[in-house]
XYZ file of N, CA and C in Angstrom:
246
model
N 0.469 -41.856 6.919
C -0.905 -40.921 6.557
C -1.429 -40.110 7.533
N -1.175 -40.206 8.920
C -1.739 -38.953 9.959
C -0.455 -37.530 9.478
N 0.705 -37.836 9.282
C 1.729 -36.696 9.015
C 1.369 -36.040 7.680
N 0.826 -36.912 6.650
C 0.443 -36.213 5.534
C -0.357 -35.427 5.633
N -1.799 -36.140 6.288
C -3.016 -35.097 6.373
C -2.783 -33.889 7.115
N -1.733 -33.729 8.308
C -1.703 -32.969 8.951
C -1.062 -31.631 8.108
N 0.033 -32.218 6.996
C 0.401 -31.259 6.324
C -0.419 -30.624 5.467
N -1.239 -31.420 4.908
C -2.392 -30.867 4.004
C -3.194 -29.606 4.757
N -3.244 -30.150 5.960
C -4.534 -29.156 6.793
C -3.885 -27.969 6.729
N -2.221 -27.754 7.359
C -1.425 -26.840 7.518
C -1.507 -25.750 6.594
N -1.531 -26.231 5.179
C -1.295 -25.826 4.211
C -2.529 -24.893 3.588
N -3.498 -26.135 3.895
C -4.728 -25.403 3.293
C -5.357 -24.386 3.978
N -5.319 -24.214 5.321
C -5.284 -23.193 6.174
C -4.666 -22.315 6.659
N -3.367 -22.069 5.986
C -2.307 -20.699 6.052
C -3.096 -20.155 5.210
N -2.690 -18.551 6.108
C -3.356 -17.209 5.791
C -2.790 -17.110 4.410
N -3.403 -16.078 3.281
C -2.865 -15.858 2.225
C -1.877 -14.858 2.494
N -0.829 -14.857 1.637
C 0.278 -13.766 1.400
C -0.189 -12.499 0.798
N 0.241 -11.447 0.831
C -0.130 -10.247 0.053
C 1.082 -10.543 -0.913
N 0.677 -10.265 -2.132
C 2.028 -10.463 -3.267
C 2.011 -9.000 -4.162
N 2.102 -7.837 -3.329
C 2.007 -6.541 -3.899
C 3.665 -6.045 -3.813
N 3.836 -5.172 -4.752
C 5.654 -4.628 -4.783
C 6.078 -4.104 -3.712
N 7.163 -3.861 -3.245
C 7.280 -3.398 -2.295
C 9.125 -2.871 -2.614
N 9.343 -1.891 -2.121
C 10.540 -1.156 -2.083
C 11.092 -1.262 -1.032
N 10.671 -1.944 0.095
C 11.625 -2.525 1.244
C 11.540 -1.213 2.003
N 10.594 -0.114 2.035
C 10.581 1.298 2.643
C 9.491 0.447 4.081
N 9.395 1.521 4.998
C 8.149 1.621 6.026
C 6.971 2.016 5.298
N 6.271 1.176 5.472
C 4.935 0.807 4.803
C 3.958 2.226 5.344
N 3.557 2.842 4.862
C 2.541 3.972 4.983
C 1.068 3.672 4.167
N 0.004 3.941 5.081
C -1.236 3.765 4.237
C -1.897 4.745 4.237
N -1.804 5.714 3.544
C -2.683 6.859 3.126
C -4.113 6.699 3.373
N -4.942 7.079 4.318
C -6.421 6.507 4.668
C -7.093 7.651 4.571
N -8.436 7.497 3.969
C -9.339 8.701 4.470
C -10.506 8.698 3.310
N -10.808 9.786 2.709
C -11.687 10.342 2.077
C -11.276 10.768 0.736
N -12.082 11.821 0.101
C -11.812 12.151 -1.339
C -10.576 13.293 -1.027
N -10.254 13.596 -0.130
C -8.652 14.275 0.101
C -7.340 13.331 0.042
N -7.890 12.302 0.555
C -6.826 10.987 0.200
C -6.681 10.540 -1.130
N -7.874 10.348 -1.755
C -8.215 9.676 -3.184
C -7.912 10.735 -4.470
N -7.839 11.895 -3.927
C -7.451 12.969 -4.765
C -8.650 13.405 -5.694
N -9.845 13.455 -5.044
C -11.288 13.771 -6.140
C -10.515 15.408 -6.877
N -10.047 16.135 -5.997
C -10.285 17.562 -6.274
C -9.122 17.973 -7.241
N -8.303 17.542 -6.171
C -6.638 17.486 -6.735
C -6.069 16.248 -6.609
N -5.869 15.890 -8.218
C -5.326 14.501 -8.324
C -3.957 14.147 -7.594
N -4.162 13.000 -6.675
C -2.859 13.061 -5.827
C -3.413 13.054 -4.097
N -4.042 14.209 -4.010
C -4.628 14.963 -2.835
C -3.253 15.093 -2.131
N -3.464 15.134 -0.621
C -2.298 15.067 -0.082
C -1.054 14.282 -0.139
N -1.541 13.279 -0.811
C -0.352 12.288 -0.865
C 0.719 12.931 -1.687
N 0.780 13.885 -2.444
C 1.850 14.440 -3.178
C 2.553 15.086 -2.118
N 2.110 16.221 -1.685
C 2.923 16.807 -0.642
C 3.962 15.770 0.485
N 3.345 15.062 0.877
C 3.407 14.147 1.956
C 4.939 13.105 1.227
N 4.459 12.659 0.268
C 5.553 11.520 -0.544
C 6.870 12.551 -0.751
N 6.839 14.004 -1.154
C 7.709 15.152 -1.612
C 8.791 15.203 -0.384
N 7.759 15.704 0.631
C 8.393 15.815 2.250
C 9.236 14.541 2.612
N 8.959 13.674 2.678
C 9.500 12.500 2.760
C 10.445 11.638 2.695
N 10.265 12.181 0.809
C 11.577 11.720 -0.281
C 12.522 12.954 0.377
N 12.534 14.150 0.608
C 13.286 15.364 0.627
C 13.924 14.872 1.816
N 13.408 14.231 2.929
C 14.077 13.702 4.247
C 15.018 12.433 4.042
N 14.733 12.331 2.639
C 15.844 11.024 2.695
C 15.003 9.645 2.782
N 13.824 9.639 3.533
C 13.282 8.615 3.960
C 12.709 7.655 2.773
N 13.050 6.177 3.158
C 12.169 5.247 2.207
C 11.035 4.836 2.335
N 10.273 5.090 1.466
C 8.609 4.742 2.318
C 7.979 4.207 1.347
N 6.755 3.097 1.671
C 5.953 2.047 0.317
C 4.310 2.827 0.726
N 3.634 3.312 -0.158
C 2.570 3.418 0.231
C 1.598 2.428 0.070
N 0.975 2.074 0.975
C -0.255 0.678 0.420
C -1.456 0.832 0.598
N -1.945 0.049 0.151
C -3.513 0.038 -0.150
C -4.107 -0.438 -1.367
N -5.709 -0.633 -1.669
C -6.230 -1.095 -2.422
C -6.300 -0.613 -3.410
N -6.304 0.320 -3.487
C -6.575 1.720 -4.424
C -5.390 2.140 -5.137
N -5.211 2.896 -6.526
C -4.197 2.659 -6.898
C -4.657 3.933 -8.044
N -4.196 4.974 -7.799
C -4.104 6.487 -9.015
C -3.263 7.695 -8.474
N -3.050 8.762 -9.123
C -2.667 9.747 -8.927
C -1.605 10.345 -10.006
N -1.219 11.562 -10.170
C -0.284 11.642 -10.898
C 1.246 11.393 -11.143
N 1.962 11.789 -11.966
C 3.185 10.900 -12.507
C 4.235 11.578 -11.430
N 3.964 12.996 -10.739
C 4.899 13.394 -9.726
C 4.999 12.632 -8.636
N 3.734 11.816 -8.118
C 3.441 10.951 -7.311
C 4.261 9.678 -7.246
N 5.386 9.614 -5.977
C 6.345 8.364 -6.136
C 5.662 7.132 -5.819
N 4.537 6.922 -5.219
C 3.863 5.747 -4.991
C 2.318 5.756 -4.891
N 1.371 5.337 -6.050
C 0.298 5.450 -6.222
C -0.798 4.862 -5.393
N -0.191 3.658 -4.575
C -1.222 3.065 -3.541
C -1.750 3.997 -2.798
N -2.976 3.607 -2.052
C -3.662 4.059 -1.074
C -5.269 3.412 -0.483
N -5.699 4.332 0.398
C -6.830 3.584 0.797
C -7.749 4.719 0.967
N -8.084 5.621 0.202
C -8.938 6.765 -0.096
C -10.269 6.346 -0.941
N -11.621 6.623 -0.010
C -12.726 6.011 -0.648
C -13.336 7.333 -0.467
N -13.728 8.249 -1.624
C -14.280 9.648 -1.572
C -15.959 8.964 -1.261
């Protein structure tokens, strides 16, 4: 009984695991305000950053709770809050 109770307690208190997609690359969180979100220019600085890293043959995974941007942006995740 003690073992079963301990197992339930461990499972119930285990931290939640994020279930976001990943391409296996280095995770980069574009963080900032309107220039990150892309208020004036869709995608903001993230487009140039993505293109430069891709040209350098880096595998990256943008992460964040926000999602937007134009089609030429390889990954739309970010943490830009205008």
